[in-house]
């Protein structure tokens, strides 16, 4: 199937955080790329009239994505919609994967009712992630719901849980929460594979063996991560703030890609 329009919904994963855009290394608005932009580039190469919008904003919870982004996508009536949300909810104590799944299912029904193809995602297995590993069972329950929703409503599914290449830290940025350029490249390749789009990249990444890291260096890296990334993240949670507060989507309109 050819897609003439694509709207991407979600949080920092879909916004493309920590994948610098070509032409500059800054991480300001519009200076990051991400898997969704990479997929849009492939679709635009096939159709010069291809249109793309990215409504994702970092830090958003599933209720916020469903309330603010899904209705805009419904009005745009694109051929393809990607919806990945819930990761930020699962990081918070007391998250309810069953309630989240009901919210997601309602959004998928609304999107599918427009005739759009819908692309859903499982997350990466969190067993290697220091913040998330304790909630691994909660993550697994939610992503099993995502699988069921995709099957019930005829959606495409990108299964990141099975992508072994994403378990290597070389696919992740220093904050250990967001993928880097290589991680986004792999996800984009997987999306293209799922959608049947030609792609030069390969998502079955086989990393070369890593050199052994001195334990002292590792401890210093862990301490820096706590100071520079985990600490500020915890402070924002305690204050009820989000990294996406006050930010608008980087591509709010369904326009010709370019």
PDB file of C-alpha atoms in Angstrom:
ATOM      1  CA  UNK A   1       0.000   0.000   0.000  1.00  0.00           C
ATOM      2  CA  UNK A   2       1.220   3.513  -0.787  1.00  0.00           C
ATOM      3  CA  UNK A   3       0.778   6.231   1.827  1.00  0.00           C
ATOM      4  CA  UNK A   4       0.232   9.798   0.699  1.00  0.00           C
ATOM      5  CA  UNK A   5      -0.105  11.260   4.187  1.00  0.00           C
ATOM      6  CA  UNK A   6       1.208  10.336   7.631  1.00  0.00           C
ATOM      7  CA  UNK A   7       0.513  11.767  11.109  1.00  0.00           C
ATOM      8  CA  UNK A   8       2.701  10.714  14.033  1.00  0.00           C
ATOM      9  CA  UNK A   9       1.324  10.886  17.601  1.00  0.00           C
ATOM     10  CA  UNK A  10       2.977  10.369  20.969  1.00  0.00           C
ATOM     11  CA  UNK A  11       5.755  11.578  23.245  1.00  0.00           C
ATOM     12  CA  UNK A  12       9.543  12.071  23.045  1.00  0.00           C
ATOM     13  CA  UNK A  13      10.069   8.737  21.277  1.00  0.00           C
ATOM     14  CA  UNK A  14       8.017   9.897  18.291  1.00  0.00           C
ATOM     15  CA  UNK A  15       9.126  13.517  18.563  1.00  0.00           C
ATOM     16  CA  UNK A  16      12.615  12.175  17.914  1.00  0.00           C
ATOM     17  CA  UNK A  17      14.535  13.378  20.933  1.00  0.00           C
ATOM     18  CA  UNK A  18      18.313  12.845  20.910  1.00  0.00           C
ATOM     19  CA  UNK A  19      18.531  12.128  17.186  1.00  0.00           C
ATOM     20  CA  UNK A  20      20.050  15.391  15.869  1.00  0.00           C
ATOM     21  CA  UNK A  21      18.671  16.612  12.559  1.00  0.00           C
ATOM     22  CA  UNK A  22      21.076  17.044   9.618  1.00  0.00           C
ATOM     23  CA  UNK A  23      22.793  20.406   9.440  1.00  0.00           C
ATOM     24  CA  UNK A  24      23.264  20.973  13.157  1.00  0.00           C
ATOM     25  CA  UNK A  25      23.879  19.228  16.427  1.00  0.00           C
ATOM     26  CA  UNK A  26      21.635  21.421  18.587  1.00  0.00           C
ATOM     27  CA  UNK A  27      18.744  19.858  20.441  1.00  0.00           C
ATOM     28  CA  UNK A  28      16.339  22.810  20.223  1.00  0.00           C
ATOM     29  CA  UNK A  29      12.906  22.568  18.633  1.00  0.00           C
ATOM     30  CA  UNK A  30      13.185  21.431  15.054  1.00  0.00           C
ATOM     31  CA  UNK A  31      16.766  20.262  15.526  1.00  0.00           C
ATOM     32  CA  UNK A  32      15.919  16.610  16.149  1.00  0.00           C
ATOM     33  CA  UNK A  33      14.889  13.981  13.618  1.00  0.00           C
ATOM     34  CA  UNK A  34      13.763  10.614  14.995  1.00  0.00           C
ATOM     35  CA  UNK A  35      12.313   7.460  13.507  1.00  0.00           C
ATOM     36  CA  UNK A  36       9.075   9.128  12.334  1.00  0.00           C
ATOM     37  CA  UNK A  37      10.908  11.783  10.300  1.00  0.00           C
ATOM     38  CA  UNK A  38      13.104   9.050   8.852  1.00  0.00           C
ATOM     39  CA  UNK A  39      10.055   7.060   7.743  1.00  0.00           C
ATOM     40  CA  UNK A  40       8.490  10.230   6.318  1.00  0.00           C
ATOM     41  CA  UNK A  41      11.654  10.805   4.297  1.00  0.00           C
ATOM     42  CA  UNK A  42      11.289   7.355   2.735  1.00  0.00           C
ATOM     43  CA  UNK A  43       7.621   7.940   1.914  1.00  0.00           C
ATOM     44  CA  UNK A  44       8.372  11.388   0.469  1.00  0.00           C
ATOM     45  CA  UNK A  45      10.999   9.826  -1.801  1.00  0.00           C
ATOM     46  CA  UNK A  46       8.229   7.687  -3.290  1.00  0.00           C
ATOM     47  CA  UNK A  47       5.700  10.516  -3.703  1.00  0.00           C
ATOM     48  CA  UNK A  48       6.664  14.198  -4.099  1.00  0.00           C
ATOM     49  CA  UNK A  49       3.168  15.178  -2.884  1.00  0.00           C
ATOM     50  CA  UNK A  50       3.481  13.188   0.333  1.00  0.00           C
ATOM     51  CA  UNK A  51       2.267  15.093   3.425  1.00  0.00           C
ATOM     52  CA  UNK A  52       3.430  14.669   7.006  1.00  0.00           C
ATOM     53  CA  UNK A  53       2.605  15.988  10.475  1.00  0.00           C
ATOM     54  CA  UNK A  54       4.258  15.131  13.788  1.00  0.00           C
ATOM     55  CA  UNK A  55       2.127  16.095  16.796  1.00  0.00           C
ATOM     56  CA  UNK A  56       4.232  14.261  19.383  1.00  0.00           C
ATOM     57  CA  UNK A  57       5.536  16.229  22.366  1.00  0.00           C
ATOM     58  CA  UNK A  58       8.046  15.001  24.929  1.00  0.00           C
ATOM     59  CA  UNK A  59       6.781  14.065  28.385  1.00  0.00           C
ATOM     60  CA  UNK A  60       3.146  13.574  27.436  1.00  0.00           C
ATOM     61  CA  UNK A  61       1.019  10.982  29.205  1.00  0.00           C
ATOM     62  CA  UNK A  62      -1.441   8.727  27.407  1.00  0.00           C
ATOM     63  CA  UNK A  63      -4.467  10.778  28.514  1.00  0.00           C
ATOM     64  CA  UNK A  64      -2.869  13.929  27.088  1.00  0.00           C
ATOM     65  CA  UNK A  65      -2.029  12.246  23.785  1.00  0.00           C
ATOM     66  CA  UNK A  66      -5.571  10.890  23.443  1.00  0.00           C
ATOM     67  CA  UNK A  67      -7.220  14.181  24.445  1.00  0.00           C
ATOM     68  CA  UNK A  68      -5.126  16.624  22.442  1.00  0.00           C
ATOM     69  CA  UNK A  69      -3.406  14.772  19.595  1.00  0.00           C
ATOM     70  CA  UNK A  70      -5.866  12.086  18.497  1.00  0.00           C
ATOM     71  CA  UNK A  71      -8.754  14.482  17.663  1.00  0.00           C
ATOM     72  CA  UNK A  72      -6.384  16.600  15.540  1.00  0.00           C
ATOM     73  CA  UNK A  73      -5.281  13.505  13.658  1.00  0.00           C
ATOM     74  CA  UNK A  74      -8.911  12.477  13.124  1.00  0.00           C
ATOM     75  CA  UNK A  75      -9.645  15.871  11.567  1.00  0.00           C
ATOM     76  CA  UNK A  76      -6.593  15.598   9.300  1.00  0.00           C
ATOM     77  CA  UNK A  77      -7.784  12.202   7.941  1.00  0.00           C
ATOM     78  CA  UNK A  78      -4.358  10.905   6.840  1.00  0.00           C
ATOM     79  CA  UNK A  79      -3.725   7.545   5.209  1.00  0.00           C
ATOM     80  CA  UNK A  80      -1.442   6.458   8.048  1.00  0.00           C
ATOM     81  CA  UNK A  81      -1.324   7.304  11.772  1.00  0.00           C
ATOM     82  CA  UNK A  82       1.287   6.109  14.248  1.00  0.00           C
ATOM     83  CA  UNK A  83       0.312   6.047  17.911  1.00  0.00           C
ATOM     84  CA  UNK A  84       2.837   5.305  20.627  1.00  0.00           C
ATOM     85  CA  UNK A  85       1.937   6.435  24.138  1.00  0.00           C
ATOM     86  CA  UNK A  86       2.040   5.130  27.683  1.00  0.00           C
ATOM     87  CA  UNK A  87       5.771   4.962  28.374  1.00  0.00           C
ATOM     88  CA  UNK A  88       5.718   8.031  30.607  1.00  0.00           C
ATOM     89  CA  UNK A  89       2.713   6.652  32.499  1.00  0.00           C
ATOM     90  CA  UNK A  90       4.474   3.346  33.125  1.00  0.00           C
ATOM     91  CA  UNK A  91       7.427   5.148  34.704  1.00  0.00           C
ATOM     92  CA  UNK A  92       5.138   6.555  37.397  1.00  0.00           C
ATOM     93  CA  UNK A  93       4.230   4.597  40.543  1.00  0.00           C
ATOM     94  CA  UNK A  94       0.728   3.157  40.549  1.00  0.00           C
ATOM     95  CA  UNK A  95       0.211   3.178  36.794  1.00  0.00           C
ATOM     96  CA  UNK A  96      -2.730   1.014  35.692  1.00  0.00           C
ATOM     97  CA  UNK A  97      -1.975  -0.841  32.425  1.00  0.00           C
ATOM     98  CA  UNK A  98      -5.574  -2.055  32.089  1.00  0.00           C
ATOM     99  CA  UNK A  99      -6.990   1.472  32.262  1.00  0.00           C
ATOM    100  CA  UNK A 100      -4.299   2.704  29.880  1.00  0.00           C
ATOM    101  CA  UNK A 101      -5.189  -0.037  27.413  1.00  0.00           C
ATOM    102  CA  UNK A 102      -8.857   0.980  27.432  1.00  0.00           C
ATOM    103  CA  UNK A 103      -7.797   4.550  26.675  1.00  0.00           C
ATOM    104  CA  UNK A 104      -5.584   3.386  23.825  1.00  0.00           C
ATOM    105  CA  UNK A 105      -8.281   1.128  22.391  1.00  0.00           C
ATOM    106  CA  UNK A 106     -10.763   4.005  22.256  1.00  0.00           C
ATOM    107  CA  UNK A 107      -8.240   6.163  20.423  1.00  0.00           C
ATOM    108  CA  UNK A 108      -7.518   3.391  17.930  1.00  0.00           C
ATOM    109  CA  UNK A 109     -11.238   2.950  17.219  1.00  0.00           C
ATOM    110  CA  UNK A 110     -11.561   6.675  16.488  1.00  0.00           C
ATOM    111  CA  UNK A 111      -8.575   6.651  14.167  1.00  0.00           C
ATOM    112  CA  UNK A 112      -9.596   3.493  12.336  1.00  0.00           C
ATOM    113  CA  UNK A 113     -13.103   4.901  11.831  1.00  0.00           C
ATOM    114  CA  UNK A 114     -11.583   7.521   9.505  1.00  0.00           C
ATOM    115  CA  UNK A 115     -10.234   4.788   7.254  1.00  0.00           C
ATOM    116  CA  UNK A 116      -6.630   5.378   8.331  1.00  0.00           C
ATOM    117  CA  UNK A 117      -4.105   2.605   8.711  1.00  0.00           C
ATOM    118  CA  UNK A 118      -2.825   2.653  12.330  1.00  0.00           C
ATOM    119  CA  UNK A 119       0.662   1.773  13.486  1.00  0.00           C
ATOM    120  CA  UNK A 120       1.112   0.708  17.136  1.00  0.00           C
ATOM    121  CA  UNK A 121       4.249  -0.089  19.143  1.00  0.00           C
ATOM    122  CA  UNK A 122       5.314  -2.247  22.009  1.00  0.00           C
ATOM    123  CA  UNK A 123       8.159  -0.830  24.054  1.00  0.00           C
ATOM    124  CA  UNK A 124      11.624  -2.224  24.596  1.00  0.00           C
ATOM    125  CA  UNK A 125      12.046  -4.903  27.288  1.00  0.00           C
ATOM    126  CA  UNK A 126      13.027  -2.791  30.336  1.00  0.00           C
ATOM    127  CA  UNK A 127      15.039  -5.454  32.159  1.00  0.00           C
ATOM    128  CA  UNK A 128      18.331  -3.685  31.364  1.00  0.00           C
ATOM    129  CA  UNK A 129      17.101  -0.203  32.317  1.00  0.00           C
ATOM    130  CA  UNK A 130      17.787   0.980  35.876  1.00  0.00           C
ATOM    131  CA  UNK A 131      14.649   3.104  36.293  1.00  0.00           C
ATOM    132  CA  UNK A 132      12.221   0.700  34.654  1.00  0.00           C
ATOM    133  CA  UNK A 133      13.290  -2.852  35.498  1.00  0.00           C
ATOM    134  CA  UNK A 134      11.309  -3.030  38.739  1.00  0.00           C
ATOM    135  CA  UNK A 135       8.105  -2.352  36.814  1.00  0.00           C
ATOM    136  CA  UNK A 136       8.877  -4.892  34.103  1.00  0.00           C
ATOM    137  CA  UNK A 137       5.679  -6.847  34.787  1.00  0.00           C
ATOM    138  CA  UNK A 138       3.541  -3.725  34.423  1.00  0.00           C
ATOM    139  CA  UNK A 139       5.256  -2.889  31.143  1.00  0.00           C
ATOM    140  CA  UNK A 140       4.673  -6.437  29.887  1.00  0.00           C
ATOM    141  CA  UNK A 141       0.954  -6.340  30.743  1.00  0.00           C
ATOM    142  CA  UNK A 142       0.426  -3.080  28.898  1.00  0.00           C
ATOM    143  CA  UNK A 143       2.316  -4.224  25.821  1.00  0.00           C
ATOM    144  CA  UNK A 144       0.335  -7.470  25.715  1.00  0.00           C
ATOM    145  CA  UNK A 145      -2.754  -5.251  25.648  1.00  0.00           C
ATOM    146  CA  UNK A 146      -1.206  -3.299  22.766  1.00  0.00           C
ATOM    147  CA  UNK A 147      -0.709  -6.543  20.859  1.00  0.00           C
ATOM    148  CA  UNK A 148      -4.337  -7.494  21.449  1.00  0.00           C
ATOM    149  CA  UNK A 149      -5.590  -4.066  20.348  1.00  0.00           C
ATOM    150  CA  UNK A 150      -3.523  -4.263  17.176  1.00  0.00           C
ATOM    151  CA  UNK A 151      -4.922  -7.717  16.393  1.00  0.00           C
ATOM    152  CA  UNK A 152      -8.531  -6.764  17.209  1.00  0.00           C
ATOM    153  CA  UNK A 153      -8.560  -3.581  15.118  1.00  0.00           C
ATOM    154  CA  UNK A 154      -6.328  -4.679  12.250  1.00  0.00           C
ATOM    155  CA  UNK A 155      -3.401  -2.380  13.071  1.00  0.00           C
ATOM    156  CA  UNK A 156       0.238  -2.689  12.109  1.00  0.00           C
ATOM    157  CA  UNK A 157       2.460  -3.552  15.076  1.00  0.00           C
ATOM    158  CA  UNK A 158       6.111  -2.667  15.628  1.00  0.00           C
ATOM    159  CA  UNK A 159       7.421  -5.070  18.251  1.00  0.00           C
ATOM    160  CA  UNK A 160      10.391  -3.361  19.881  1.00  0.00           C
ATOM    161  CA  UNK A 161      10.411  -5.914  22.715  1.00  0.00           C
ATOM    162  CA  UNK A 162      11.923  -8.466  20.304  1.00  0.00           C
ATOM    163  CA  UNK A 163      14.511  -6.097  18.783  1.00  0.00           C
ATOM    164  CA  UNK A 164      17.708  -7.388  20.360  1.00  0.00           C
ATOM    165  CA  UNK A 165      19.777  -4.575  18.826  1.00  0.00           C
ATOM    166  CA  UNK A 166      17.944  -2.085  21.060  1.00  0.00           C
ATOM    167  CA  UNK A 167      19.180  -3.880  24.188  1.00  0.00           C
ATOM    168  CA  UNK A 168      22.682  -2.572  23.535  1.00  0.00           C
ATOM    169  CA  UNK A 169      23.516   0.751  25.202  1.00  0.00           C
ATOM    170  CA  UNK A 170      25.094   1.960  21.966  1.00  0.00           C
ATOM    171  CA  UNK A 171      21.525   2.474  20.679  1.00  0.00           C
ATOM    172  CA  UNK A 172      20.757   4.876  23.541  1.00  0.00           C
ATOM    173  CA  UNK A 173      21.753   8.392  24.505  1.00  0.00           C
ATOM    174  CA  UNK A 174      23.489   9.409  27.719  1.00  0.00           C
ATOM    175  CA  UNK A 175      20.208   9.858  29.597  1.00  0.00           C
ATOM    176  CA  UNK A 176      19.472   6.104  29.188  1.00  0.00           C
ATOM    177  CA  UNK A 177      15.829   6.918  28.449  1.00  0.00           C
ATOM    178  CA  UNK A 178      15.920   8.087  24.827  1.00  0.00           C
ATOM    179  CA  UNK A 179      17.376   6.433  21.770  1.00  0.00           C
ATOM    180  CA  UNK A 180      20.231   8.041  19.901  1.00  0.00           C
ATOM    181  CA  UNK A 181      20.671   8.268  16.131  1.00  0.00           C
ATOM    182  CA  UNK A 182      21.426   4.550  15.775  1.00  0.00           C
ATOM    183  CA  UNK A 183      18.417   3.543  17.852  1.00  0.00           C
ATOM    184  CA  UNK A 184      16.063   5.738  15.832  1.00  0.00           C
ATOM    185  CA  UNK A 185      17.606   4.424  12.620  1.00  0.00           C
ATOM    186  CA  UNK A 186      16.858   0.845  13.673  1.00  0.00           C
ATOM    187  CA  UNK A 187      13.277   1.650  14.640  1.00  0.00           C
ATOM    188  CA  UNK A 188      12.695   3.448  11.335  1.00  0.00           C
ATOM    189  CA  UNK A 189      13.990   0.393   9.485  1.00  0.00           C
ATOM    190  CA  UNK A 190      11.649  -1.844  11.492  1.00  0.00           C
ATOM    191  CA  UNK A 191       8.677   0.435  10.738  1.00  0.00           C
ATOM    192  CA  UNK A 192       9.486   0.351   7.037  1.00  0.00           C
ATOM    193  CA  UNK A 193       9.708  -3.445   7.193  1.00  0.00           C
ATOM    194  CA  UNK A 194       6.312  -3.683   8.905  1.00  0.00           C
ATOM    195  CA  UNK A 195       4.719  -1.311   6.373  1.00  0.00           C
ATOM    196  CA  UNK A 196       6.402  -2.898   3.352  1.00  0.00           C
ATOM    197  CA  UNK A 197       8.411   0.216   2.456  1.00  0.00           C
ATOM    198  CA  UNK A 198      11.830  -0.085   0.844  1.00  0.00           C
ATOM    199  CA  UNK A 199      14.612   0.933   3.212  1.00  0.00           C
ATOM    200  CA  UNK A 200      18.394   0.869   2.981  1.00  0.00           C
ATOM    201  CA  UNK A 201      18.883   0.352   6.726  1.00  0.00           C
ATOM    202  CA  UNK A 202      18.579  -2.949   8.614  1.00  0.00           C
ATOM    203  CA  UNK A 203      16.799  -3.252  11.956  1.00  0.00           C
ATOM    204  CA  UNK A 204      18.413  -6.595  12.836  1.00  0.00           C
ATOM    205  CA  UNK A 205      21.514  -4.834  14.099  1.00  0.00           C
ATOM    206  CA  UNK A 206      24.464  -7.019  15.144  1.00  0.00           C
ATOM    207  CA  UNK A 207      26.741  -4.888  17.290  1.00  0.00           C
ATOM    208  CA  UNK A 208      30.479  -5.662  17.372  1.00  0.00           C
ATOM    209  CA  UNK A 209      31.800  -6.868  20.749  1.00  0.00           C
ATOM    210  CA  UNK A 210      32.461  -4.106  23.265  1.00  0.00           C
ATOM    211  CA  UNK A 211      35.719  -3.615  25.076  1.00  0.00           C
ATOM    212  CA  UNK A 212      35.619  -4.319  28.803  1.00  0.00           C
ATOM    213  CA  UNK A 213      34.933  -1.170  30.816  1.00  0.00           C
ATOM    214  CA  UNK A 214      36.897  -0.596  34.006  1.00  0.00           C
ATOM    215  CA  UNK A 215      34.542  -0.833  37.040  1.00  0.00           C
ATOM    216  CA  UNK A 216      35.788   2.511  38.319  1.00  0.00           C
ATOM    217  CA  UNK A 217      34.911   4.207  35.043  1.00  0.00           C
ATOM    218  CA  UNK A 218      31.509   2.551  35.117  1.00  0.00           C
ATOM    219  CA  UNK A 219      30.824   3.823  38.632  1.00  0.00           C
ATOM    220  CA  UNK A 220      31.794   7.352  37.626  1.00  0.00           C
ATOM    221  CA  UNK A 221      29.482   7.132  34.595  1.00  0.00           C
ATOM    222  CA  UNK A 222      26.636   5.929  36.813  1.00  0.00           C
ATOM    223  CA  UNK A 223      27.218   8.761  39.283  1.00  0.00           C
ATOM    224  CA  UNK A 224      27.193  11.332  36.483  1.00  0.00           C
ATOM    225  CA  UNK A 225      23.981   9.841  35.099  1.00  0.00           C
ATOM    226  CA  UNK A 226      22.305  10.157  38.504  1.00  0.00           C
ATOM    227  CA  UNK A 227      23.474  13.762  38.835  1.00  0.00           C
ATOM    228  CA  UNK A 228      22.725  14.962  35.302  1.00  0.00           C
ATOM    229  CA  UNK A 229      19.696  12.898  34.300  1.00  0.00           C
ATOM    230  CA  UNK A 230      17.986  10.882  37.033  1.00  0.00           C
ATOM    231  CA  UNK A 231      18.049  13.702  39.607  1.00  0.00           C
ATOM    232  CA  UNK A 232      16.403  16.335  37.367  1.00  0.00           C
ATOM    233  CA  UNK A 233      13.855  13.756  36.193  1.00  0.00           C
ATOM    234  CA  UNK A 234      12.867  12.943  39.790  1.00  0.00           C
ATOM    235  CA  UNK A 235      12.623  16.653  40.681  1.00  0.00           C
ATOM    236  CA  UNK A 236      10.237  17.264  37.758  1.00  0.00           C
ATOM    237  CA  UNK A 237       8.054  14.342  38.878  1.00  0.00           C
ATOM    238  CA  UNK A 238       7.910  15.643  42.449  1.00  0.00           C
ATOM    239  CA  UNK A 239       6.944  19.113  41.244  1.00  0.00           C
ATOM    240  CA  UNK A 240       4.316  17.786  38.857  1.00  0.00           C
ATOM    241  CA  UNK A 241       6.160  19.191  35.866  1.00  0.00           C
ATOM    242  CA  UNK A 242       6.998  17.734  32.468  1.00  0.00           C
ATOM    243  CA  UNK A 243       9.798  18.375  30.005  1.00  0.00           C
ATOM    244  CA  UNK A 244       7.093  19.071  27.424  1.00  0.00           C
ATOM    245  CA  UNK A 245       5.227  21.751  29.365  1.00  0.00           C
ATOM    246  CA  UNK A 246       4.586  24.766  27.141  1.00  0.00           C
ATOM    247  CA  UNK A 247       5.954  23.118  23.999  1.00  0.00           C
ATOM    248  CA  UNK A 248       4.059  22.827  20.720  1.00  0.00           C
ATOM    249  CA  UNK A 249       4.421  19.988  18.201  1.00  0.00           C
ATOM    250  CA  UNK A 250       7.381  20.372  15.863  1.00  0.00           C
ATOM    251  CA  UNK A 251       5.241  19.723  12.734  1.00  0.00           C
ATOM    252  CA  UNK A 252       1.664  20.706  13.710  1.00  0.00           C
ATOM    253  CA  UNK A 253       0.194  20.821  10.196  1.00  0.00           C
ATOM    254  CA  UNK A 254      -0.248  18.120   7.589  1.00  0.00           C
ATOM    255  CA  UNK A 255       1.942  19.677   4.898  1.00  0.00           C
ATOM    256  CA  UNK A 256       4.058  18.471   2.004  1.00  0.00           C
ATOM    257  CA  UNK A 257       7.214  17.010   3.526  1.00  0.00           C
ATOM    258  CA  UNK A 258      10.368  19.041   3.106  1.00  0.00           C
TER     259      UNK A 258
END
